[in-house]
PDB file of C-alpha atoms and ligand atoms in Angstrom:
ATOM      1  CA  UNK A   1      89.635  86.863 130.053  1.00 38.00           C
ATOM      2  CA  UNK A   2      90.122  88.370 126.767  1.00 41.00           C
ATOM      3  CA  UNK A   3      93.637  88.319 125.546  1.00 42.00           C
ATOM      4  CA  UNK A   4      95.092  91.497 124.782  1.00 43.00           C
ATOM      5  CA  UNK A   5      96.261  92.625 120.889  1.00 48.00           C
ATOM      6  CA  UNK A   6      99.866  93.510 121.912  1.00 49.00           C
ATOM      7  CA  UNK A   7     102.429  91.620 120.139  1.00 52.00           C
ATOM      8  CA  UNK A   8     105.908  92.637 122.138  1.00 57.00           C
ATOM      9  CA  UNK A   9     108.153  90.803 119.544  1.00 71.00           C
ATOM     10  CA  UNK A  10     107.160  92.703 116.645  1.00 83.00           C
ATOM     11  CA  UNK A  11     109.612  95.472 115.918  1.00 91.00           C
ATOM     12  CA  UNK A  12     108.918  98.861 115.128  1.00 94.00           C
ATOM     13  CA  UNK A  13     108.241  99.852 111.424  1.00 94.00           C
ATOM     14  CA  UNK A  14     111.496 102.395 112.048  1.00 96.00           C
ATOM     15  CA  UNK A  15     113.604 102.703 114.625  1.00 97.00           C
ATOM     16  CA  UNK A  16     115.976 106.199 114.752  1.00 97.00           C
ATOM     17  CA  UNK A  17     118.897 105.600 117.122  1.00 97.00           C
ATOM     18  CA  UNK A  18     120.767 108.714 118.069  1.00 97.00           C
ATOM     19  CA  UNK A  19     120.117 110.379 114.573  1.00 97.00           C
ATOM     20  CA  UNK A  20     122.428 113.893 115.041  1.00 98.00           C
ATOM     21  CA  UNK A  21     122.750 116.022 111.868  1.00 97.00           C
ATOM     22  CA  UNK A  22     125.353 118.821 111.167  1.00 97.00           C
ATOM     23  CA  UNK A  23     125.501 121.563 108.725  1.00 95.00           C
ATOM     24  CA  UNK A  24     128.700 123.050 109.307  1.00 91.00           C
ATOM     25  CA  UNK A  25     128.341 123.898 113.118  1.00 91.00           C
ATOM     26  CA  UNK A  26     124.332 124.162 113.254  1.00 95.00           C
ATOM     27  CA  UNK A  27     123.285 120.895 115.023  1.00 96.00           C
ATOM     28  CA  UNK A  28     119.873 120.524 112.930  1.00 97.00           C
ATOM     29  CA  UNK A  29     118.903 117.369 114.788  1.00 97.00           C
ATOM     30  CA  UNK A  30     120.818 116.158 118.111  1.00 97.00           C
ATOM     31  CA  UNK A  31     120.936 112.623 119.145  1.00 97.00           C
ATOM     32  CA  UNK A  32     117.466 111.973 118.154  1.00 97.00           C
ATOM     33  CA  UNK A  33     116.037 108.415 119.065  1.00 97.00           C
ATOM     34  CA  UNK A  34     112.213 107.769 118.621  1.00 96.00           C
ATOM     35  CA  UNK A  35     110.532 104.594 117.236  1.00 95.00           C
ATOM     36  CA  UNK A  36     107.640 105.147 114.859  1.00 94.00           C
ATOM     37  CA  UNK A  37     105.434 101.726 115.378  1.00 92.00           C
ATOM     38  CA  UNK A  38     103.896  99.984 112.825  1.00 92.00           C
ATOM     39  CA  UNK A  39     100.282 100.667 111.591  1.00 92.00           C
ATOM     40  CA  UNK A  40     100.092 103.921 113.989  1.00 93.00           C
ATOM     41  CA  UNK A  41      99.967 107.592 112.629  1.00 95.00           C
ATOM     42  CA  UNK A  42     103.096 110.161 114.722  1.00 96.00           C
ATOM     43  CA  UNK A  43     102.412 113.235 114.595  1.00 96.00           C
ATOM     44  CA  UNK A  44     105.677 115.447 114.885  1.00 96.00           C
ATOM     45  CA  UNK A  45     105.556 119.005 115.753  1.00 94.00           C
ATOM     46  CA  UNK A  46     107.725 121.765 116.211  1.00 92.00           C
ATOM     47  CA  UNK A  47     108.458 125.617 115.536  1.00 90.00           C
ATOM     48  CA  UNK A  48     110.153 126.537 112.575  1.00 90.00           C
ATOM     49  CA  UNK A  49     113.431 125.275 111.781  1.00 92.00           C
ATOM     50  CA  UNK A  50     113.290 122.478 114.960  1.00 93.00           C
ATOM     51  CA  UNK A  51     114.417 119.732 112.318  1.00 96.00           C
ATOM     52  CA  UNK A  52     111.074 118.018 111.188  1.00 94.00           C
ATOM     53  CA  UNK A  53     112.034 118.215 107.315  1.00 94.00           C
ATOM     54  CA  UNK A  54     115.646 117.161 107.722  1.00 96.00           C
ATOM     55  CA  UNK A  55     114.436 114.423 109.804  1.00 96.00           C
ATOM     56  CA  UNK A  56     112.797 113.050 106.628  1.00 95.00           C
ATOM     57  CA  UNK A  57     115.584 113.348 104.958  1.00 95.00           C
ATOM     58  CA  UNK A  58     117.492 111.550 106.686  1.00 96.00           C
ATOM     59  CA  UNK A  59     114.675 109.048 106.616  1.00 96.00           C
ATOM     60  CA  UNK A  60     114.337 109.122 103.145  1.00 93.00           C
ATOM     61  CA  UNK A  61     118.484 109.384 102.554  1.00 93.00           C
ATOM     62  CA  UNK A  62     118.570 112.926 100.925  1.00 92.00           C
ATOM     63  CA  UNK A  63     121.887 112.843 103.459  1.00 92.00           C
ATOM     64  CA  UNK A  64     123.271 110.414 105.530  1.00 94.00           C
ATOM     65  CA  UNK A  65     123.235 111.469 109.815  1.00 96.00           C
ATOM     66  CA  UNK A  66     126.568 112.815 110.680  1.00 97.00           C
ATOM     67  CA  UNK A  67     125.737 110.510 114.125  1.00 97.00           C
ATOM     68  CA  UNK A  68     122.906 107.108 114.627  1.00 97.00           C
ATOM     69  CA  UNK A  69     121.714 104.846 112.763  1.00 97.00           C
ATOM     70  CA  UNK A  70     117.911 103.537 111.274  1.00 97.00           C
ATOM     71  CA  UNK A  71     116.193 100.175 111.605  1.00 97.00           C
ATOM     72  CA  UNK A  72     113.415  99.572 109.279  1.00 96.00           C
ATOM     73  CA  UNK A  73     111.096  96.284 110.169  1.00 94.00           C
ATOM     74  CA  UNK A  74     114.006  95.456 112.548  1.00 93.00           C
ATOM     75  CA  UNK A  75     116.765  95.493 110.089  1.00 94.00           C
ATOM     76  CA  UNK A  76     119.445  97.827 109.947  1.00 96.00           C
ATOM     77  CA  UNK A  77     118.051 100.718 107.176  1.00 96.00           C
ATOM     78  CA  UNK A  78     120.449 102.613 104.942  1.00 95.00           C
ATOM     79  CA  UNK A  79     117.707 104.796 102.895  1.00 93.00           C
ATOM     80  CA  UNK A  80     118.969 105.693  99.565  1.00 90.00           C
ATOM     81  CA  UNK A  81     116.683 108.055  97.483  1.00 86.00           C
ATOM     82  CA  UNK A  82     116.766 105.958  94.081  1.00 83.00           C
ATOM     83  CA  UNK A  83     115.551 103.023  95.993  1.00 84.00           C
ATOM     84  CA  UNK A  84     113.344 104.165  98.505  1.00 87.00           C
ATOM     85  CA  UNK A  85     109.435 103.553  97.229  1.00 86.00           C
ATOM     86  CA  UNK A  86     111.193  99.685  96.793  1.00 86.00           C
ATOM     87  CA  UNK A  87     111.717  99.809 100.577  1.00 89.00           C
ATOM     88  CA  UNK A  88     108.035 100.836 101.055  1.00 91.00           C
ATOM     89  CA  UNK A  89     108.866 104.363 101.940  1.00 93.00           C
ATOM     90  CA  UNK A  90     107.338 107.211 100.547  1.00 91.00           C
ATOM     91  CA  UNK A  91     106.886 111.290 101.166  1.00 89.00           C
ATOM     92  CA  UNK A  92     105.086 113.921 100.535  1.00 88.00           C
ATOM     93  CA  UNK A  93     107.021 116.826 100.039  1.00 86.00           C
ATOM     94  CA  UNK A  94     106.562 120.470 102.277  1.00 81.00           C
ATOM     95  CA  UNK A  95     104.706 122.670  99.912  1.00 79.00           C
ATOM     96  CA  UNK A  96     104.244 120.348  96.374  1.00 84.00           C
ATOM     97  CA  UNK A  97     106.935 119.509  94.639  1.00 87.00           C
ATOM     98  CA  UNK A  98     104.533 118.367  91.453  1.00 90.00           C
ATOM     99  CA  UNK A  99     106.272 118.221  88.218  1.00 91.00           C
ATOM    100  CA  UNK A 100     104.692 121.475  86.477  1.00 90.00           C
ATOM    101  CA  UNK A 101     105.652 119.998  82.657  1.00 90.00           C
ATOM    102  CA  UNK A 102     103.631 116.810  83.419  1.00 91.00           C
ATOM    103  CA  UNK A 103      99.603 116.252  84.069  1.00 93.00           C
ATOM    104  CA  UNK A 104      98.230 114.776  86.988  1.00 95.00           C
ATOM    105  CA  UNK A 105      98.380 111.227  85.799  1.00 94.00           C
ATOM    106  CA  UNK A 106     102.083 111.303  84.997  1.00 91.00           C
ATOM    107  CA  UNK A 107     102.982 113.000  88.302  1.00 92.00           C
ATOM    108  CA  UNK A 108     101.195 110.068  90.136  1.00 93.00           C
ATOM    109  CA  UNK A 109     102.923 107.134  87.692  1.00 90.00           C
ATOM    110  CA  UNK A 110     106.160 108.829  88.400  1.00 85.00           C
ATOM    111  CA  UNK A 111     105.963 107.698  92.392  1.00 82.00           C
ATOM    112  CA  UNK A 112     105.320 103.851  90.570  1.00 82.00           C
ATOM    113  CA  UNK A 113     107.482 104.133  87.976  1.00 63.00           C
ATOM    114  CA  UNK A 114     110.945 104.664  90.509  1.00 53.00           C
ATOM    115  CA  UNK A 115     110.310 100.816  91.182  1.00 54.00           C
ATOM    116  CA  UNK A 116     108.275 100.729  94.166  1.00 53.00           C
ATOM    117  CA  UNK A 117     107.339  97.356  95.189  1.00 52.00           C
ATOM    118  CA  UNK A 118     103.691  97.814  93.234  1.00 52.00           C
ATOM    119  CA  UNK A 119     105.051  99.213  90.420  1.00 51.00           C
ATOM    120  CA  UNK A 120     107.661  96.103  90.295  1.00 50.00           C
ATOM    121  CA  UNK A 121     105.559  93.379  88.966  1.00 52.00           C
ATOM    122  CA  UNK A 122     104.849  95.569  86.263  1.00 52.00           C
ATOM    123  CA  UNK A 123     108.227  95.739  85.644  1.00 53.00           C
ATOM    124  CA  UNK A 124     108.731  92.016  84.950  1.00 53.00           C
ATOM    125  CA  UNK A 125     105.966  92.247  82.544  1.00 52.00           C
ATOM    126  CA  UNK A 126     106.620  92.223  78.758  1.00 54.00           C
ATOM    127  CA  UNK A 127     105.745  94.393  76.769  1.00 57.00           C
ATOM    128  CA  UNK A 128     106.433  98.470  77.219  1.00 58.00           C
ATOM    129  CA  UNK A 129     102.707  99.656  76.212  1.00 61.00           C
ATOM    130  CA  UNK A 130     100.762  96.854  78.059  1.00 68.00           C
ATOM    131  CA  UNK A 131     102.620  98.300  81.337  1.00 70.00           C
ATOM    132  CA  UNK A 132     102.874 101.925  80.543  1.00 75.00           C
ATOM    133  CA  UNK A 133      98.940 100.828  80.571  1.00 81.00           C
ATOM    134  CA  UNK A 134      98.743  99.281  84.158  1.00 81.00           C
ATOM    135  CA  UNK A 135     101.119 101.978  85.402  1.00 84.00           C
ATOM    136  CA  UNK A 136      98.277 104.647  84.173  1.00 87.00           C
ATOM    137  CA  UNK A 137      95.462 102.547  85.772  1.00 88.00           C
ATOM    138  CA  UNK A 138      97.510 102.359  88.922  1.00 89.00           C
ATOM    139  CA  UNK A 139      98.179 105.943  88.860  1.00 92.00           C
ATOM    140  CA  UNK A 140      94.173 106.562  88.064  1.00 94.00           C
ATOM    141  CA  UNK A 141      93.134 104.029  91.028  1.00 93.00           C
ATOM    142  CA  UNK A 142      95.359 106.134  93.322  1.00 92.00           C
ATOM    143  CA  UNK A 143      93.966 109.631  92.306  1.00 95.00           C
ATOM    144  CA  UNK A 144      89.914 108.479  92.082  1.00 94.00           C
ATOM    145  CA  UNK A 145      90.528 107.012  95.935  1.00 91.00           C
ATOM    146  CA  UNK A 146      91.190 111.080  96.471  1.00 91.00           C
ATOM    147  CA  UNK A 147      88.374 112.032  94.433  1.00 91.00           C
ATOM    148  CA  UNK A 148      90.668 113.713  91.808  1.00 94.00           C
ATOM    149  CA  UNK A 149      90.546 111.041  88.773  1.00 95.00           C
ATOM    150  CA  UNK A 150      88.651 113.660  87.326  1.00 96.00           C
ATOM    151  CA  UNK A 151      92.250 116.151  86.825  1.00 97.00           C
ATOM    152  CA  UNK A 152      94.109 113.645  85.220  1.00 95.00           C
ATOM    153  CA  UNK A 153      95.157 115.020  81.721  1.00 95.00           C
ATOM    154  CA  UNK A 154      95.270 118.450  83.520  1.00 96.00           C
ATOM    155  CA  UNK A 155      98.750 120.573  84.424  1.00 95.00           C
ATOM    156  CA  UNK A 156      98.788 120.772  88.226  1.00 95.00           C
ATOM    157  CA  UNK A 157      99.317 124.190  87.961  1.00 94.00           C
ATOM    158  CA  UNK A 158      96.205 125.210  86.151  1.00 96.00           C
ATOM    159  CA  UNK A 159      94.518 123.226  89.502  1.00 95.00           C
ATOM    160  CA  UNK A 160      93.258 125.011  92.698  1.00 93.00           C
ATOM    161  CA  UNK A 161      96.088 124.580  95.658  1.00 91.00           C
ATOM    162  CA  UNK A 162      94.006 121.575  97.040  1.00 91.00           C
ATOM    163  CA  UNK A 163      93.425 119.636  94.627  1.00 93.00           C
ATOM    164  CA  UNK A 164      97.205 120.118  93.716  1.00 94.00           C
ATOM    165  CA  UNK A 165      97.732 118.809  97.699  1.00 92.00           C
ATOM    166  CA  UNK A 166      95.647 115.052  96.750  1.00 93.00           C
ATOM    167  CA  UNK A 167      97.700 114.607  93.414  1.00 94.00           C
ATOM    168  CA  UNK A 168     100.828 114.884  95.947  1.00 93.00           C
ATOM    169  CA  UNK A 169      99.318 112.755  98.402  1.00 93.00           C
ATOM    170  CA  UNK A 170      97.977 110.285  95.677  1.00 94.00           C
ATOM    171  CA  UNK A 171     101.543 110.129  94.257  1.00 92.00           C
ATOM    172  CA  UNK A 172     102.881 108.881  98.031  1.00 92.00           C
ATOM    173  CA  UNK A 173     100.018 106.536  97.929  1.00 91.00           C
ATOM    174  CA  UNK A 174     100.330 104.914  94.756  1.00 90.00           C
ATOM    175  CA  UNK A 175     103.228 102.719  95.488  1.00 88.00           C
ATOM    176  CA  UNK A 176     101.507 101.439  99.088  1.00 89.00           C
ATOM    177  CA  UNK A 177     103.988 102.166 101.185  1.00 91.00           C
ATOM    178  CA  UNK A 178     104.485 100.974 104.507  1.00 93.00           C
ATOM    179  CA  UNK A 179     105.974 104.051 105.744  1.00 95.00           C
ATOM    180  CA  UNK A 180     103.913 107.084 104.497  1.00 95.00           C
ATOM    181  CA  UNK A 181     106.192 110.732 105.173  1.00 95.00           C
ATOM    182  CA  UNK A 182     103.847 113.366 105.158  1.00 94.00           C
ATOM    183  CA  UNK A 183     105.455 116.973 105.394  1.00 92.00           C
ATOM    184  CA  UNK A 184     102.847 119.921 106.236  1.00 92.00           C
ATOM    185  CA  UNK A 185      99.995 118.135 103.852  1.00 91.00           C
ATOM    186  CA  UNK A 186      97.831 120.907 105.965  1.00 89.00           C
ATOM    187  CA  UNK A 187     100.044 123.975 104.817  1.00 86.00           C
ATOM    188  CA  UNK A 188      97.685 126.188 102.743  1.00 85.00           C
ATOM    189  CA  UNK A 189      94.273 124.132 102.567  1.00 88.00           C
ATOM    190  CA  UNK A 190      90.918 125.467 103.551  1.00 88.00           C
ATOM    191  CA  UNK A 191      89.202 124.849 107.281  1.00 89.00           C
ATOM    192  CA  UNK A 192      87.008 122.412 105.069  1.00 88.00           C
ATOM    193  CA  UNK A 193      89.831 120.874 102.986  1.00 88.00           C
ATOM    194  CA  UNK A 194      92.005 119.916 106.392  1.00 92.00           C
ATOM    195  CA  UNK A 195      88.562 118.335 107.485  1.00 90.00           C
ATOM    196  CA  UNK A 196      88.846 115.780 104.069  1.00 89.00           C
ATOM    197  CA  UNK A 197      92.506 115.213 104.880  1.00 91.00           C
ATOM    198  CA  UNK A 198      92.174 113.905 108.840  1.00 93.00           C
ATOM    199  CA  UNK A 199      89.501 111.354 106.806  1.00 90.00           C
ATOM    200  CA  UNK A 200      92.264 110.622 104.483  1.00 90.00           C
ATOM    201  CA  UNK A 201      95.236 110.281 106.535  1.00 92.00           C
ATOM    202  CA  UNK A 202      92.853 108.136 108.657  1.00 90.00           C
ATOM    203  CA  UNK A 203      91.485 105.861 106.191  1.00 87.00           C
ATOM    204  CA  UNK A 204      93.331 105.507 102.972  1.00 77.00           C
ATOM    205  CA  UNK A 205      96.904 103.901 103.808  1.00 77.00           C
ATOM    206  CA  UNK A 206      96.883 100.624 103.667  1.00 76.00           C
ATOM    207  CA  UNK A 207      96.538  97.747 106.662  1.00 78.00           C
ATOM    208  CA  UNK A 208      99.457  97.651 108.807  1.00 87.00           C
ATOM    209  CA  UNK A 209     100.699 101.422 107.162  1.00 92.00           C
ATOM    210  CA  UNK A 210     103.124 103.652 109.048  1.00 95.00           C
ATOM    211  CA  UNK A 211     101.839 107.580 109.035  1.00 95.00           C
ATOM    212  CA  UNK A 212     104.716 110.099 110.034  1.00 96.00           C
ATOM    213  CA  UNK A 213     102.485 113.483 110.236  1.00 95.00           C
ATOM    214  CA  UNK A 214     104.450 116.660 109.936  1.00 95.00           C
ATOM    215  CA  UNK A 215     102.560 119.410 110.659  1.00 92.00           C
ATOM    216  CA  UNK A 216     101.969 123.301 112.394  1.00 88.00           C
ATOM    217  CA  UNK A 217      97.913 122.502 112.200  1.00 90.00           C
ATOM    218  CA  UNK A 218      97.720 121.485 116.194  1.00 89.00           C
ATOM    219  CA  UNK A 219      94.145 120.584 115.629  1.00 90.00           C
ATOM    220  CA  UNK A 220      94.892 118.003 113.119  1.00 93.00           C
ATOM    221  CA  UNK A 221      97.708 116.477 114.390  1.00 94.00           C
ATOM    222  CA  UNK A 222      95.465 116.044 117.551  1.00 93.00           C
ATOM    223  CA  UNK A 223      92.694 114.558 116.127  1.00 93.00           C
ATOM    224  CA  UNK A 224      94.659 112.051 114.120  1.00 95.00           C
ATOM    225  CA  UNK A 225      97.352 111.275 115.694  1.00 96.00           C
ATOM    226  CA  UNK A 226      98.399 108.040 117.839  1.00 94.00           C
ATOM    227  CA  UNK A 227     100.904 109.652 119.384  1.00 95.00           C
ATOM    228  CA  UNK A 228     103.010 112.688 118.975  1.00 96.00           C
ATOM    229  CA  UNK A 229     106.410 113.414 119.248  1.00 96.00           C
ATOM    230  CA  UNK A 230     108.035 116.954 119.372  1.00 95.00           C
ATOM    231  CA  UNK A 231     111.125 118.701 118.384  1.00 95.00           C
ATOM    232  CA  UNK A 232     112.687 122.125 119.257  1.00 93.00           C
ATOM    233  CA  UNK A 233     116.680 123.268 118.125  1.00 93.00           C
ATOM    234  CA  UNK A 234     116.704 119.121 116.741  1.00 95.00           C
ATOM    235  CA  UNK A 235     115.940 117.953 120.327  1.00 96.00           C
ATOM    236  CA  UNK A 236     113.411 115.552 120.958  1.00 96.00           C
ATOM    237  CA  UNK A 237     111.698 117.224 123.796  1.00 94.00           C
ATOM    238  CA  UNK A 238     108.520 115.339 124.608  1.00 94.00           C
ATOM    239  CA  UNK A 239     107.192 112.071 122.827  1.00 95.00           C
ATOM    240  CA  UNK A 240     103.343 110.625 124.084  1.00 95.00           C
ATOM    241  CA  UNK A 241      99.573 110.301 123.403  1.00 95.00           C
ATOM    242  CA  UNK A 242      97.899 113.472 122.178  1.00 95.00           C
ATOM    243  CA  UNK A 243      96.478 114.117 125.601  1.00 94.00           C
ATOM    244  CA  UNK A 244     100.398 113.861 127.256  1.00 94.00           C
ATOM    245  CA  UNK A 245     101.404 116.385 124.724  1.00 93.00           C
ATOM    246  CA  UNK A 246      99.116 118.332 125.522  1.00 90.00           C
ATOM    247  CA  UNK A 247      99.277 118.560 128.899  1.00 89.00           C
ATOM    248  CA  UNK A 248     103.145 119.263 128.863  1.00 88.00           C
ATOM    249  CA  UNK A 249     104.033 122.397 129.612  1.00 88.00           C
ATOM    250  CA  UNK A 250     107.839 121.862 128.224  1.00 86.00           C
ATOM    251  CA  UNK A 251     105.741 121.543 124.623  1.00 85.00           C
ATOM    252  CA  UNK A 252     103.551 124.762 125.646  1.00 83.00           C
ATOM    253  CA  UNK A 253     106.918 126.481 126.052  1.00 83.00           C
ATOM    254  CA  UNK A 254     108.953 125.064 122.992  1.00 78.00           C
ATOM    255  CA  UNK A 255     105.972 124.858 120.840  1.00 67.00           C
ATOM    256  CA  UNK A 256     103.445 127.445 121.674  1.00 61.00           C
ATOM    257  CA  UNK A 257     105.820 129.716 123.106  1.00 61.00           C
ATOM    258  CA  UNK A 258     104.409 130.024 126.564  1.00 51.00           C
ATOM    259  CA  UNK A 259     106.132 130.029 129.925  1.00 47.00           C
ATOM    260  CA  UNK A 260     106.936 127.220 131.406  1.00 44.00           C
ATOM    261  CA  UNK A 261     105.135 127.198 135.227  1.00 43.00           C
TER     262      UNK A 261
HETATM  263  N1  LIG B 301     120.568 121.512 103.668  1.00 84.24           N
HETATM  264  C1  LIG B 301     120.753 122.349 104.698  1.00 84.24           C
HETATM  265  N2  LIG B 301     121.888 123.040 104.857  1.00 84.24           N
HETATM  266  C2  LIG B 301     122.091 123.868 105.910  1.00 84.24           C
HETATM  267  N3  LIG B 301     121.171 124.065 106.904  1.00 84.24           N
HETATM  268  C3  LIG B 301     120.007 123.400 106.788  1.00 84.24           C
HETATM  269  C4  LIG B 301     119.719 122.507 105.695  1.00 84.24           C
HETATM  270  N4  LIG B 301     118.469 121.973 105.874  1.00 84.24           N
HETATM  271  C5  LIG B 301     118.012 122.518 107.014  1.00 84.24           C
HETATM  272  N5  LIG B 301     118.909 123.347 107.557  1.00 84.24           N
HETATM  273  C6  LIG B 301     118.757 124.083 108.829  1.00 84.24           C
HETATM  274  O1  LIG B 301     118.455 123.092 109.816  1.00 84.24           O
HETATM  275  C7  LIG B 301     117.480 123.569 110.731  1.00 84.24           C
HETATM  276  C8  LIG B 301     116.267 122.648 110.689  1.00 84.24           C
HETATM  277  O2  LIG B 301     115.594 122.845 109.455  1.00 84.24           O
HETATM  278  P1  LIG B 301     114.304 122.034 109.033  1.00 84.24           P
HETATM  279  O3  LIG B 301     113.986 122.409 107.633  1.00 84.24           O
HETATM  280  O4  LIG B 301     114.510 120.586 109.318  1.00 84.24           O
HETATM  281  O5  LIG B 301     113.207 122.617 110.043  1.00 84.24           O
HETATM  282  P2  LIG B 301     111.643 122.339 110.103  1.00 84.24           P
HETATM  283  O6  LIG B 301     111.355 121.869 111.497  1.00 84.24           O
HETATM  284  O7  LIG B 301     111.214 121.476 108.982  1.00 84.24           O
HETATM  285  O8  LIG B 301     111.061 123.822 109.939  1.00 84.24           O
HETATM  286  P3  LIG B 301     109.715 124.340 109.200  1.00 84.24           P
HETATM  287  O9  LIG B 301     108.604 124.159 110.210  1.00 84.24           O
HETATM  288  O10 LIG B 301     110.003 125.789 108.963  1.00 84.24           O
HETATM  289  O11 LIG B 301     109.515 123.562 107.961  1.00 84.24           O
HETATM  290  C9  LIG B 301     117.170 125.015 110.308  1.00 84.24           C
HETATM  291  O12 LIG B 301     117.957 125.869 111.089  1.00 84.24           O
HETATM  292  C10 LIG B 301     117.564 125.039 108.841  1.00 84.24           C
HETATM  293  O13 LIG B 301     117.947 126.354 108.452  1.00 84.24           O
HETATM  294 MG1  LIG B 302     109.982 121.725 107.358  1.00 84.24          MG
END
């Protein structure tokens, strides 16, 4: 008989144990535990304002949890932002968050140059102008794998909305993380644009890549997705394959905002 490909020692990539975050007394995420494994894309959903952004920052250690803790690889994680692409974490931001004074090629060598583990050989090189010069290739490998090499001396804001989308992406990408945050990459792209992302999301992160997919587009997260987990008022309220999800009707109430039979 043909052994099975389940390894039950290896850990998840991240592990969130009781993660509760408080702004003054709004509970934006309550006691929320959920293990993202490694290599699979999570979709999580939610309506507005159900805690998907602050749970990557927490993630990502824009604040600490006022309550839990994070294991990353099996080892207790305390993300801090300055040292975060180094721990093979990296996020797209909701809407773009490109630096407008920079072109395309600098925004992407800015998510190498913060020391990521790819970017950190470089480092150790001497020499400033031989690795401002591998940084740039880097950066140029990253955004011709999205098919926008072509927009590199350009401003991002003189660039259609999409294209602006794959310089964000390619700036996650660049430092090959092993924990890709993605936060609404849909929001604002055309029918035929979301089609090119489920390809990318699908195909581009590396072997053995974590995908956290944040996203309203129930369509995408379906088609892509592993599994899905779901928040509503920072509760985790359902967590399972795309087909579970959808056939829970405490996610059709939360989520789609019908009744409950
Ligand atoms: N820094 C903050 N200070 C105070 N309240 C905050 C802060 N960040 C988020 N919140 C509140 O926490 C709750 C969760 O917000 P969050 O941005 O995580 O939701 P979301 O699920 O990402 O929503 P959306 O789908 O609209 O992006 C909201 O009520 C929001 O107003
Ligand atoms: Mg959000």
């Amino acid at each position: 008989m043909q052994e099975q490909r389940t390894d039950r020692s290896e850990p998840p990539r991240l592990r969130l144990d009781g993660i509760t975050v408080r702004f003054g007394g709004l509970t934006a995420l309550d006691s929320v535990s959920l293990d993202i494994p490694a290599g699979r894309i999570l979709g999580v959903m939610g309506p507005n304002g159900a805690g998907k952004t602050t749970l990557f920052n927490v993630i990502c250690g824009v604040f600490p949890p006022t309550e839990g803790s994070l294991e990353l690889d099996g080892r207790s994680f305390t993300p801090k932002p300055h040292r975060l692409t180094r721990s093979g974490v990296a996020r797209t931001l909701q809407g773009l968050g490109l630096f407008p004074g920079l072109t395309v090629l600098q925004n992407v060598t800015a998510g190498l140059a913060a020391g990521s583990r790819r970017g950190l050989d470089l480092l150790a090189l001497p020499g400033s102008v031989r690795r401002e010069t591998l940084l740039a290739e880097r950066a140029m490998e990253a955004l011709d794998t999205l098919g926008v090499a072509g927009y590199a001396a350009a401003l991002p804001d003189t660039l259609p909305y999409g294209i602006r989308k794959k310089v964000a992406l390619a700036r996650a990408l660049v430092s090959e993380p092993r924990l890709l945050l993605l936060d609404e990459p849909a929001g604002g792209l055309s029918h035929e644009d979301i089609g090119e992302l489920a390809d990318i999301i699908r195909t581009v992160p590396g072997d053995g890549c974590s995908v956290v997919l944040v996203e309203h587009h129930v369509d995408l997260v379906m088609e892509v997705c592993d599994r899905i987990a779901v928040l509503d008022f920072g509760r985790l309220i359902a967590e399972g394959t795309p087909a579970e999800i959808s056939a829970d009707p405490a996610v059709a109430d939360a989520y789609l905002g019908v009744e409950a039979a």
